[in-house]
Coordinates of C-alpha atoms in Angstrom, one line a residue:
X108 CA -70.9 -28.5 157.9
X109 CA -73.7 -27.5 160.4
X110 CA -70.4 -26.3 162.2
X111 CA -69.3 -23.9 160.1
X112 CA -72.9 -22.8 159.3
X113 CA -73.7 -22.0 162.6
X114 CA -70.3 -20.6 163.8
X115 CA -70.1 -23.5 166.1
X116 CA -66.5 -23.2 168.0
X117 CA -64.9 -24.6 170.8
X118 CA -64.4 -22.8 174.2
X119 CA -61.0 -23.7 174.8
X120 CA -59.2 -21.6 177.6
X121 CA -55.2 -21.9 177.1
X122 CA -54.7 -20.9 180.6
X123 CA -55.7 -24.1 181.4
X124 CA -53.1 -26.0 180.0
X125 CA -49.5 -25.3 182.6
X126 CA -45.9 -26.1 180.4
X127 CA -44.3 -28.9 182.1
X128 CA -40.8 -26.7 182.5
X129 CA -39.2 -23.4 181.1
X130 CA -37.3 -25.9 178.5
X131 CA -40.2 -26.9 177.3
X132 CA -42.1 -23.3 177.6
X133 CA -39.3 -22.1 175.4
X134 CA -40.0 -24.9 172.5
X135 CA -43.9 -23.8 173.3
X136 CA -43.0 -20.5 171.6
X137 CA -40.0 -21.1 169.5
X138 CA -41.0 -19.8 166.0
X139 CA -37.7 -21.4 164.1
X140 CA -38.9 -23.8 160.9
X141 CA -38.3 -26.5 162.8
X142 CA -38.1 -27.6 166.7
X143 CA -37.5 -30.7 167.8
X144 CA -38.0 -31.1 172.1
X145 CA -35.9 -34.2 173.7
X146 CA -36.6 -35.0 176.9
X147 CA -36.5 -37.8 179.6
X148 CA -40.0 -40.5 180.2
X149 CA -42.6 -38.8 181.4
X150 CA -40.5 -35.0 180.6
X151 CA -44.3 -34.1 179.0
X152 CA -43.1 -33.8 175.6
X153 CA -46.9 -35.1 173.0
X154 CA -48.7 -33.0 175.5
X155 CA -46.3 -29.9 174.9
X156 CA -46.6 -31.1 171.1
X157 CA -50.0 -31.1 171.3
X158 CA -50.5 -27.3 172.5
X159 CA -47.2 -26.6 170.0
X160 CA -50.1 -27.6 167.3
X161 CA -52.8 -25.8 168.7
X162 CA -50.3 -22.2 168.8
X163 CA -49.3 -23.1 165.3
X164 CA -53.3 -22.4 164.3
X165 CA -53.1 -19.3 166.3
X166 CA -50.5 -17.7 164.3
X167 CA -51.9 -18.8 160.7
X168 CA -52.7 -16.2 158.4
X169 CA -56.1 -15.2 157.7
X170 CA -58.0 -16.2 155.0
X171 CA -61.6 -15.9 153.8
X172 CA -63.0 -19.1 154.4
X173 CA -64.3 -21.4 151.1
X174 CA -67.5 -22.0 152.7
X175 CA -68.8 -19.5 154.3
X176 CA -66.5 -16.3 153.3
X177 CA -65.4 -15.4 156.8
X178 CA -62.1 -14.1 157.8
X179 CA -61.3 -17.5 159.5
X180 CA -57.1 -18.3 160.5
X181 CA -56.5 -21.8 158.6
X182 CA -53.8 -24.3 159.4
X183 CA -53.7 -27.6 158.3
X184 CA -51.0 -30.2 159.8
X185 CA -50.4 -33.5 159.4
X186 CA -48.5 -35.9 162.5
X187 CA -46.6 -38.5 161.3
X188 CA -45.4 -42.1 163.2
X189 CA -44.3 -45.1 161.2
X190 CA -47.4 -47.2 161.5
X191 CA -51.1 -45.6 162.3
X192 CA -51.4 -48.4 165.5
X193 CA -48.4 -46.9 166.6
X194 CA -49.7 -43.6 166.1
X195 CA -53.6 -44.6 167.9
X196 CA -51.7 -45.8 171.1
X197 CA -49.8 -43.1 171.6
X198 CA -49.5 -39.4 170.6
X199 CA -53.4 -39.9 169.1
X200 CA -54.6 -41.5 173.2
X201 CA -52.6 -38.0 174.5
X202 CA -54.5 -35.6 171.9
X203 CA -57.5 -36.7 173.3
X204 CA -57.1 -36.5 176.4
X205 CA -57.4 -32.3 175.6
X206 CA -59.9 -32.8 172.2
X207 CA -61.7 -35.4 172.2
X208 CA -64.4 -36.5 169.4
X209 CA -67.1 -34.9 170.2
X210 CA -65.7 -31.9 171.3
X211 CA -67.6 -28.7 170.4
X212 CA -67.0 -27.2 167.2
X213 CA -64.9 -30.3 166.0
X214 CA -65.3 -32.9 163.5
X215 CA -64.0 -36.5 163.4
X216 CA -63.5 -38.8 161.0
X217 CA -61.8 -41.8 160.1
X218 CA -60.5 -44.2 163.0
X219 CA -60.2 -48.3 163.7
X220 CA -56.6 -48.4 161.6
X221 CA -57.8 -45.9 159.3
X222 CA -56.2 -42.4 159.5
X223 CA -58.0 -40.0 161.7
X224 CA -58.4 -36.2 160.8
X225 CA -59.3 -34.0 163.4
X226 CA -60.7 -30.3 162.8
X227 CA -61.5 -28.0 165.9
X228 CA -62.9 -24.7 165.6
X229 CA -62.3 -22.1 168.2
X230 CA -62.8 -18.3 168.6
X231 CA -59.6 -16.3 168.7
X232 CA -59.4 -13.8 171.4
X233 CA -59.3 -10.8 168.9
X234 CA -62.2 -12.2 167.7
X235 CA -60.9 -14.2 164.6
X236 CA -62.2 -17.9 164.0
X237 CA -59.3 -20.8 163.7
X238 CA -60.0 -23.8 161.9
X239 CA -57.0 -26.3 162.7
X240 CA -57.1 -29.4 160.5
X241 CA -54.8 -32.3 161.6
X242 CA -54.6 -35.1 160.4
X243 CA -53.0 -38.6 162.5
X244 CA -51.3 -41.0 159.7
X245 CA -48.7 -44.1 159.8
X246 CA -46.3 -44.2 157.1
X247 CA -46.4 -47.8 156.8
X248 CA -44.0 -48.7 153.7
X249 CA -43.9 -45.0 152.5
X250 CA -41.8 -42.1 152.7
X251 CA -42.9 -39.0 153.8
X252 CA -42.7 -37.4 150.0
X253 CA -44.5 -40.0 148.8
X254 CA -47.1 -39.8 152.1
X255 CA -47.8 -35.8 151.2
X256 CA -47.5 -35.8 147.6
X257 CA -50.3 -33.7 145.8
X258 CA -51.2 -32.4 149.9
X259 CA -51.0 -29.4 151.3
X260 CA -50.1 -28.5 154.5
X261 CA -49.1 -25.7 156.9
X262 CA -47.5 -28.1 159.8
X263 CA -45.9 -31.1 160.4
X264 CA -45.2 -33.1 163.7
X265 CA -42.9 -36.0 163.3
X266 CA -43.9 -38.1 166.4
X267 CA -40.7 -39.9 167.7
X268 CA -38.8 -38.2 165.2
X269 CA -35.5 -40.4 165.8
X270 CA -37.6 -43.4 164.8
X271 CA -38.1 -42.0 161.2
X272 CA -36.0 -42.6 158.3
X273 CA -32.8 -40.1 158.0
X274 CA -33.8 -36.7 155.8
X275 CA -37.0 -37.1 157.1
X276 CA -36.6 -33.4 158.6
X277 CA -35.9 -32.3 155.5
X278 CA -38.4 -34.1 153.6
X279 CA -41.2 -32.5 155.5
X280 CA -39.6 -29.0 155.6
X281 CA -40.5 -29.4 151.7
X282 CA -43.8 -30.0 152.1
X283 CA -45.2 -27.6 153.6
X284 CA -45.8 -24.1 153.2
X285 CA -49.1 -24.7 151.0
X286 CA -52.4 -24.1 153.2
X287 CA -54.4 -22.2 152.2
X288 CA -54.3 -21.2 148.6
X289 CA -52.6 -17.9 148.0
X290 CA -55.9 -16.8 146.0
X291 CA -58.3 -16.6 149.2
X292 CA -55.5 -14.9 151.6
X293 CA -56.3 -11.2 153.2
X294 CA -54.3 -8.6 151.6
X295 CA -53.0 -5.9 153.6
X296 CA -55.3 -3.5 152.5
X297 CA -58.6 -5.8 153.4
X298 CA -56.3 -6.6 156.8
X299 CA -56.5 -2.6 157.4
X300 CA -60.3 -2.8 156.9
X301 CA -61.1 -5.4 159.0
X302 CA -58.9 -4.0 161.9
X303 CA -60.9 -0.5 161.6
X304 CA -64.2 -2.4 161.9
X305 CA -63.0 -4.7 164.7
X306 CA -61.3 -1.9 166.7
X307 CA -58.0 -3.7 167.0
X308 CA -54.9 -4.1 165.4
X309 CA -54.5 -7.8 164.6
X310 CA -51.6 -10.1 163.9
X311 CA -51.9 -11.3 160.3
X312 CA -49.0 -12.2 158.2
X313 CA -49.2 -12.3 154.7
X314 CA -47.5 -15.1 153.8
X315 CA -48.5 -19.2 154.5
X316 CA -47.5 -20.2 157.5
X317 CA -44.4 -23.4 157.6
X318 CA -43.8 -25.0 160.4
X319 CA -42.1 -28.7 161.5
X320 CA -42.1 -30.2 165.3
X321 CA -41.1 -33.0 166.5
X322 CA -40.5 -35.0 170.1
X323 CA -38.2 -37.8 170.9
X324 CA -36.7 -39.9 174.0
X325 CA -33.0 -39.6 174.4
X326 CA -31.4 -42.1 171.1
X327 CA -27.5 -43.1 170.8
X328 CA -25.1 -41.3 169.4
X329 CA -25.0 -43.0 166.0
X330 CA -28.8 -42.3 165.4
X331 CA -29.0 -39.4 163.1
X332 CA -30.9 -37.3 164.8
X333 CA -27.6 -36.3 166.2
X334 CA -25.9 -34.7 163.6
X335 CA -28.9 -33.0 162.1
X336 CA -29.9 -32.0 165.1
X337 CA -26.7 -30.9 167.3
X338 CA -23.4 -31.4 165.7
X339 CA -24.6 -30.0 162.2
X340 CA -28.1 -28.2 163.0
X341 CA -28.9 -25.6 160.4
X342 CA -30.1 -22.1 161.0
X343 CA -33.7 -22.8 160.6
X344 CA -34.0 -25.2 163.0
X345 CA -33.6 -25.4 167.1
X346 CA -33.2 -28.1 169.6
X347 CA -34.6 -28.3 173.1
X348 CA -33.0 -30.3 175.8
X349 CA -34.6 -31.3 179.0
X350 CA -33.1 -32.0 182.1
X351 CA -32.4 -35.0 183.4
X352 CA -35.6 -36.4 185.9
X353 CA -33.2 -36.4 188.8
X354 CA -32.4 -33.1 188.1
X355 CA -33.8 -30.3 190.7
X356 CA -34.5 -29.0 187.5
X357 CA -36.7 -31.3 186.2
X358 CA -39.5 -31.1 184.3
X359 CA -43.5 -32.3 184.3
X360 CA -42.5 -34.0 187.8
X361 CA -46.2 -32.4 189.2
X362 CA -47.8 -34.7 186.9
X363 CA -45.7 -37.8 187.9
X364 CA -46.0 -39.9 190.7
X365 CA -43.4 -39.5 193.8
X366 CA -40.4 -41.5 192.8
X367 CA -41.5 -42.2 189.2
X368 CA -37.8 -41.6 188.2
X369 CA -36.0 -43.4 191.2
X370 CA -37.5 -46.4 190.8
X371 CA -36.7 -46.8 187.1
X372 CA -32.9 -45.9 188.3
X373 CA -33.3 -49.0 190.9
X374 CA -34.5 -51.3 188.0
X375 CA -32.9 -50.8 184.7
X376 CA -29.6 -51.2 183.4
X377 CA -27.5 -48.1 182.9
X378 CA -27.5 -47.6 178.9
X379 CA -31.3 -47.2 179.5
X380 CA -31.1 -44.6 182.5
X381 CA -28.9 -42.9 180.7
X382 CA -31.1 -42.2 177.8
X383 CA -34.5 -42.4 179.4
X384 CA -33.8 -40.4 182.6
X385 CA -30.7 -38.5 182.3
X386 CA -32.0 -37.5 178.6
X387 CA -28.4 -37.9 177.2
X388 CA -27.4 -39.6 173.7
X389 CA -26.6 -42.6 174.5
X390 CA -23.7 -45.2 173.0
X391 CA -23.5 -47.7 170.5
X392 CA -24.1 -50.9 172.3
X393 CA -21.4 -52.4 170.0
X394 CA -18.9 -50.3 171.9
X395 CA -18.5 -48.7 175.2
X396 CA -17.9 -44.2 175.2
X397 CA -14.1 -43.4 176.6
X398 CA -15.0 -40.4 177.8
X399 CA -18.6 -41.4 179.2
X400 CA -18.7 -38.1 181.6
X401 CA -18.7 -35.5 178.3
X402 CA -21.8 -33.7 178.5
X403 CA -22.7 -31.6 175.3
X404 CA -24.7 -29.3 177.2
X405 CA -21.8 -28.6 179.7
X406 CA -18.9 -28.9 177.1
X407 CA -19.7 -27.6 173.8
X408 CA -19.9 -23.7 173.9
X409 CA -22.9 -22.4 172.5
X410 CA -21.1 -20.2 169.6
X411 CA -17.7 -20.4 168.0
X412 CA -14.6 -19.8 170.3
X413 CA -12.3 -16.7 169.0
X414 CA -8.7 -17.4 169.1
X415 CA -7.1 -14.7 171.8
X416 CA -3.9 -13.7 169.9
X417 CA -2.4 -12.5 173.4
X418 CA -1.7 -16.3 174.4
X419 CA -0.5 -18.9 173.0
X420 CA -2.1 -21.3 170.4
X421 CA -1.7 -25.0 171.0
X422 CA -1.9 -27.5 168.2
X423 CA -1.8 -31.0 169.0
X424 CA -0.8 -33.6 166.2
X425 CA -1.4 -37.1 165.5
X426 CA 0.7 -38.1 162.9
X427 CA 1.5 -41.9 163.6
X428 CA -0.9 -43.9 161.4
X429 CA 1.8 -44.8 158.7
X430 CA 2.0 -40.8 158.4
X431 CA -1.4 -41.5 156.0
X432 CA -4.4 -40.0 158.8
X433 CA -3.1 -37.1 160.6
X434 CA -5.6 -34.5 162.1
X435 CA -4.7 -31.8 164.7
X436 CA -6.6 -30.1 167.1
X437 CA -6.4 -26.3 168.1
X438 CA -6.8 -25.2 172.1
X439 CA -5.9 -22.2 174.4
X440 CA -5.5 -22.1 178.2
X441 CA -7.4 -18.4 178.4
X442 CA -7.7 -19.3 182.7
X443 CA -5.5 -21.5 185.0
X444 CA -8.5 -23.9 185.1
X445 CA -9.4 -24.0 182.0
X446 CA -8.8 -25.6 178.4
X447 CA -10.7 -24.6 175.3
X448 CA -10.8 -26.1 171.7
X449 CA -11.5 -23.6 169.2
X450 CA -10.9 -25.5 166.1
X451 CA -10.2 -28.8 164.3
X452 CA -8.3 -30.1 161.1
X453 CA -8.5 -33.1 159.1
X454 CA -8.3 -33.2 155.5
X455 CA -8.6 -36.8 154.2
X456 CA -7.8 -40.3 154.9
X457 CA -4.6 -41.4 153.1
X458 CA -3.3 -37.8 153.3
X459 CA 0.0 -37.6 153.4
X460 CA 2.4 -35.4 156.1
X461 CA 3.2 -32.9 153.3
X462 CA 0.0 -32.5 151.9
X463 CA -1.3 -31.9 155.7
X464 CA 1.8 -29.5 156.4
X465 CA 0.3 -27.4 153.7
X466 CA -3.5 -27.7 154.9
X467 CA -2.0 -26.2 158.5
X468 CA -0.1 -23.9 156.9
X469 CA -3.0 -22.6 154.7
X470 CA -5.5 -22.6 157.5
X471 CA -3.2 -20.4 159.9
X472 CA -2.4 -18.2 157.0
X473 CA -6.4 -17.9 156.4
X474 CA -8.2 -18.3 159.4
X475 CA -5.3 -17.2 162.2
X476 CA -3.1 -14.8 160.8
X477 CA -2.7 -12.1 163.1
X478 CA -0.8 -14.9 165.6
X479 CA 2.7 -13.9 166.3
X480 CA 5.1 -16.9 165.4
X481 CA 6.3 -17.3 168.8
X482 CA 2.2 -18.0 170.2
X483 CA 2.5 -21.1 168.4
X484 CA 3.3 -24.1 170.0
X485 CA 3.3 -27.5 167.9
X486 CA 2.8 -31.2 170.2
X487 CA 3.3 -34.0 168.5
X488 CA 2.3 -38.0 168.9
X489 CA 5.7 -39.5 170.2
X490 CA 5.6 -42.0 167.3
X491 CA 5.7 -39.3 164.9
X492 CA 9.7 -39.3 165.3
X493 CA 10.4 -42.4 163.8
X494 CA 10.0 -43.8 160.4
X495 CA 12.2 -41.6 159.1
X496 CA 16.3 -43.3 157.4
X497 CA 18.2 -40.4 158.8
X498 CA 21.2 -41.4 157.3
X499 CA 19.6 -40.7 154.3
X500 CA 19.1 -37.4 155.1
X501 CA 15.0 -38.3 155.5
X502 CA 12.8 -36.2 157.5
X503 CA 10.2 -37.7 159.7
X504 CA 6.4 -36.9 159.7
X505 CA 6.6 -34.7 162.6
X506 CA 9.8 -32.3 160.9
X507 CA 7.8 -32.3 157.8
X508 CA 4.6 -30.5 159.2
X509 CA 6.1 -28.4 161.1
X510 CA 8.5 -27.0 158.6
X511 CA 5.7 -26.2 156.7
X512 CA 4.7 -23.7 159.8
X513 CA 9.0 -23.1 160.5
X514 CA 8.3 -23.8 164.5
X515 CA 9.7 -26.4 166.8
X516 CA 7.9 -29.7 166.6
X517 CA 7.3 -30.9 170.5
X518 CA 6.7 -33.7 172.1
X519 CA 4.5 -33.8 175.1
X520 CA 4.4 -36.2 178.6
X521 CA 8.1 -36.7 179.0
X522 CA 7.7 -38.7 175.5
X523 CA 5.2 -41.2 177.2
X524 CA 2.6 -42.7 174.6
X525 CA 0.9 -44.3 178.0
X526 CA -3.0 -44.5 177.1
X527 CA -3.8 -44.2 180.5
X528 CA -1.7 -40.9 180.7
X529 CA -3.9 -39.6 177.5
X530 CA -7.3 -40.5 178.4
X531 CA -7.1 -39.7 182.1
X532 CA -5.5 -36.0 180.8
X533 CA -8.9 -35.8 178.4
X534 CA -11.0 -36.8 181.9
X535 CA -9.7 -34.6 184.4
X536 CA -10.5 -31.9 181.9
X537 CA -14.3 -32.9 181.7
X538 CA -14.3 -32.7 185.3
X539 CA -13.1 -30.0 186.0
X540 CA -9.2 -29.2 186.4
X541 CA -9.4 -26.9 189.3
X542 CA -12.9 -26.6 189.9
X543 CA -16.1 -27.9 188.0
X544 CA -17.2 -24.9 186.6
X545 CA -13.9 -24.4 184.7
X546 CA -14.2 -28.0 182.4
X547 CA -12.9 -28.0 179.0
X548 CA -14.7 -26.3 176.8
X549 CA -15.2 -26.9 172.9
X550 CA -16.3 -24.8 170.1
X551 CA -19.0 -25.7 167.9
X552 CA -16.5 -25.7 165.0
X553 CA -14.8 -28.9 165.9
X554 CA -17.6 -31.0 164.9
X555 CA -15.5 -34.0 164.2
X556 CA -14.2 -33.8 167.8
X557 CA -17.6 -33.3 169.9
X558 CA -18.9 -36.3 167.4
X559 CA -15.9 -38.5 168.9
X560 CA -16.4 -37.7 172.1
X561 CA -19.7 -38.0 172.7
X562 CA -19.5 -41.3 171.6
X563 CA -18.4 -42.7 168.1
X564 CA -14.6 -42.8 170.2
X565 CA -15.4 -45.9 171.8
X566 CA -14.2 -49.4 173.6
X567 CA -15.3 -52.1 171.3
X568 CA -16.8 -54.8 172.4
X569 CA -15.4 -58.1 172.4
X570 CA -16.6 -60.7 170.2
X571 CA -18.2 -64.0 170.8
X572 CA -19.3 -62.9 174.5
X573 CA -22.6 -62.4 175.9
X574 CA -21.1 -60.4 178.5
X575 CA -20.3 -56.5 178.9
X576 CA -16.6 -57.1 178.1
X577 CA -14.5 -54.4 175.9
X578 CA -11.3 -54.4 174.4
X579 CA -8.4 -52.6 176.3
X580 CA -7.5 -50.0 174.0
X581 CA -9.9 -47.2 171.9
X582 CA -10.8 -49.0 168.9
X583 CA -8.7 -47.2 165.9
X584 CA -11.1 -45.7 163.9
X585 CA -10.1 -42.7 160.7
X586 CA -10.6 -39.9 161.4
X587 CA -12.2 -40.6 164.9
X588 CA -9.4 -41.8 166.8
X589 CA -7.1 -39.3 165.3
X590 CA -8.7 -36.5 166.1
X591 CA -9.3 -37.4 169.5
X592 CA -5.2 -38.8 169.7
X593 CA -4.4 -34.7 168.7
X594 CA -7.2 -33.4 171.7
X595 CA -4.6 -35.8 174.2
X596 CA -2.0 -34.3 173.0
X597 CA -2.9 -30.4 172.9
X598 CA -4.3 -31.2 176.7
X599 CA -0.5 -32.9 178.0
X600 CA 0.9 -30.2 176.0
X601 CA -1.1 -26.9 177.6
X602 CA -0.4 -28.7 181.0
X603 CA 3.3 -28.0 181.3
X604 CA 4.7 -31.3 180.7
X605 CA 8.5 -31.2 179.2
X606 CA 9.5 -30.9 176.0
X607 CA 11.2 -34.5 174.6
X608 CA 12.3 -33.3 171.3
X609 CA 13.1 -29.6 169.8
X610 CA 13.3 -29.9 166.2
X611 CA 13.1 -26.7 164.6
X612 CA 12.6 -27.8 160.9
X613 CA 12.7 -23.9 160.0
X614 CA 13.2 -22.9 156.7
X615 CA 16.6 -21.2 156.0
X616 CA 16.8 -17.5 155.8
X617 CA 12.7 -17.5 157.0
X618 CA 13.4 -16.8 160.9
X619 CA 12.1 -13.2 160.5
X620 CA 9.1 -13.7 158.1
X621 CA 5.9 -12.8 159.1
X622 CA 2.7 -14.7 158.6
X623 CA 3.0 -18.7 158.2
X624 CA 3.9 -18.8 154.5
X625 CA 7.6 -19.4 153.5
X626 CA 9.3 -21.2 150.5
X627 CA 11.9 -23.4 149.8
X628 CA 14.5 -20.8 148.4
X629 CA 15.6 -23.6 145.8
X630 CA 16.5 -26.2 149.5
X631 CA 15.9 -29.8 148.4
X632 CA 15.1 -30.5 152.0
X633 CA 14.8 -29.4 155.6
X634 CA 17.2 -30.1 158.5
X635 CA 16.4 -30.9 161.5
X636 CA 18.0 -29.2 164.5
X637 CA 18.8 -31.9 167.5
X638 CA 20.7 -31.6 170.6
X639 CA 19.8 -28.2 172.8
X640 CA 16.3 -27.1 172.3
X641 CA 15.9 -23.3 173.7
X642 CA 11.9 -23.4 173.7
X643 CA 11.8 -26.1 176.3
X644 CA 9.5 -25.7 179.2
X645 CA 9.6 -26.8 182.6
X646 CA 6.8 -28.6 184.5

């Protein structure tokens, strides 16, 4: 009270306070709804927060203050952990390390397992008061809806944010948005006025300022903090990723002792170096990553691939489960080095090879049309052949889908199903197939893809054993495994391995149609075309 009264404030100087890297500079002043910084121990990330909060007060609206009727920018936030304790040992320790209780201007109350709210005071540099209220609280038992119901708040920092309940992103997005009350906001005339008596044109929105942070070590791929937050990230929000601590790139590393990062590589196992230095997802320790070298930073483009009409499209199709799981995968060969995924297709588990023949059909008529017939090249699981009574006049789950597209159906690696030959195709890719800077390269779009390969397409472990020991084989997992099976195949296929089996289950009297659509013409079924195949390709 005798604060505001006497226009008490802090004399904080921000050029004081030195980002620990440009990755975390650039969450510093990100103005999306929601930022969430991951980074490796001791990357800097509450401290970042921290000054993330004190911006957020900086760019509040201005309102005439209740008490005193000054033109005062008010934020309110609220940070969030799951218990208070955890809260007072950590993030709250690191806020005052900058603000502490008695620091000028501020008030303090609350404390010894109760939650703390902090309000600071400072004069803005264009000569407009903040007043930042933030308040420190554990969620205990409650959810966050349920923590801020009937509260209102401009901000939100969700302190370890993988270590909250899934939606809580989303739950706090809701919840803010309502500090100050409309009622006692500058309009833009009373903004004009106040501008022509201080002399300077100020920023002041009009509108209530909402805005979510949050910080987070590394957590595995299964957490959900994933999905929300790479594979499926909305719009609205943005996701900064620090380099690893043995990076030359790494960040904070003036504030760290020399070798803080070496010797945790020299003493822990490698899950935890993985995660806590390396700042990668890490796995599920029920299973052990295939493809452990896929980095999402390196192999995920950072918008949607376009198809290049001028070359050919490769579509590689696992079709073997029983014929009831396929899923394909779409990729181009743009450079000799390179290999890149521009899309994905899986409909449903338990879909049949018909029902997918019409899903590809209806995605190249939709999404691909312009592709002239002959760019298309079909590769095929070698399994895909059989299961078929051809004295019957039966056609097999490979002739089926592709008559549906009336292209040959190939079969890539000589007509080797070797896992080995698969996995170590996917591998050299990662790396690099020529040089490292050409590795395969994946659109955003195949989310179901990046998701396997980054971790969810796994060796499982064995069971009853104490020990690190995994099964042989990928574990078979719908649609996981087959959409990964169709990557192996695209990948053997784009590298120029021969052609096993040319069955051209065209469509009569369709050979000059354009588009991918075609019709039966009254044809019970579809032949298929052995013996000679004339779109077979050397090595």
């Amino acid at each position: 009270q005798l604060a505001i009264e006497h226009d008490f404030h802090g004399d904080f100087n921000p050029s004081s306070y030195y980002p620990p890297g440009p990755v975390a500079q650039d969450f510093l002043n990100d103005t999306h709804l929601t930022a969430v910084l991951m980074g490796p121990l001791g990357g800097g990330k509450t401290t970042t927060c921290t000054f993330k909060r004190i911006m957020c007060g900086a760019l509040a609206p201005i309102a005439w203050h209740p008490k005193d009727g000054k033109p005062t920018r008010m934020c309110r936030g609220i940070v969030l952990r799951d218990t208070f304790r955890q809260v007072e040992k950590t993030v709250l320790e690191s806020w005052k390390q900058w603000f502490h209780k008695g620091y000028p201007g501020s008030t303090w109350e609350g404390g010894n397992d109760r939650p703390v709210t902090h309000t600071l005071r400072f004069m803005g540099i264009d000569g407009i008061r903040l007043e930042m209220i933030t308040e420190f609280a554990g969620l205990n038992e409650n959810s966050i809806e349920t923590m801020m119901k009937g509260r209102e708040y401009s901000f939100g920092w969700l302190n370890e944010v993988d270590t909250h309940a899934e939606g809580a992103i989303d739950d706090l997005e809701q919840r803010l948005g309502r500090y100050p009350s409309a009622n006692i906001l500058l309009t833009k005339r009373e903004i004009a006025a106040l501008e022509q008596q201080l002399g300077r044109t100020l920023y002041a929105p009009t509108d209530r300022m909402k805005m979510a942070i949050g910080d987070m070590n590394a957590p595995t791929i299964d957490n959900w903090t994933y999905e929300t937050l790479v594979t499926d990230r909305k719009p609205d929000r943005a996701f900064f990723q620090q380099p690893s601590g043995m990076s030359e790139d790494a960040e904070n590393l003036f504030n760290l002792d020399d070798g803080y990062y070496e010797r945790i590589v020299n003493n822990q196992e490698e899950h935890f170096i993985r995660r806590m230095v390396h700042n990668k997802f890490g796995y599920s320790r029920a299973g052990k990553a295939v493809h452990p070298s896929f980095d999402h930073q390196r192999h995920v483009a950072a918008s949607p691939i376009a198809l290049k009409p001028d070359i050919d499209l490769h579509i590689g199709v696992d079709a073997s489960t029983g014929g009831l799981s396929p899923a394909a995968m779409f990729g181009q060969n743009p450079a000799p080095g390179r290999i890149v995924f521009i899309d994905e297709l899986f409909v449903d588990t338990g879909c049949g090879p018909a029902r997918f023949g019409e899903a590809l059909q209806r995605k190249m008529n939709e999404d691909y049309p312009n592709l002239p017939r002959n760019r298309l090249k079909l590769w095929f699981d070698p399994a895909a052949e059989h299961g078929a009574d051809k004295e019957a006049g039966q056609l097999n789950a490979m002739e089926i889908i592709a008559s549906y597209l009336n292209v040959p159906a190939r079969i890539p690696g000589n007509g080797s199903n070797e896992i080995s030959l698969r996995l170590g195709a996917v591998d050299a890719e990662l790396r690099g197939y020529i040089e490292p800077n050409t590795s395969l390269l994946i659109s955003p779009r195949c989310k179901l893809y990046i998701a396997g390969i980054a971790g969810q397409y796994r060796f499982k472990k064995k069971p009853n054993t104490a020990s690190n020991e995994y099964e042989d084989m990928p574990e078979k997992k719908h649609p996981v495994s087959d959409i990964q099976d169709g990557g192996q195949y695209c990948i053997i296929g784009i590298r120029g391995n021969r052609v096993q089996a040319g069955i051209t289950s065209g469509r009569q009297g369709q050979s000059g149609q354009q588009g991918w659509s075609s019709q039966r013409n009254g044809q019970s079924g579809w032949k298929s075309q052995g013996g000679f195949d004339p779109h077979k390709v050397g090595t």
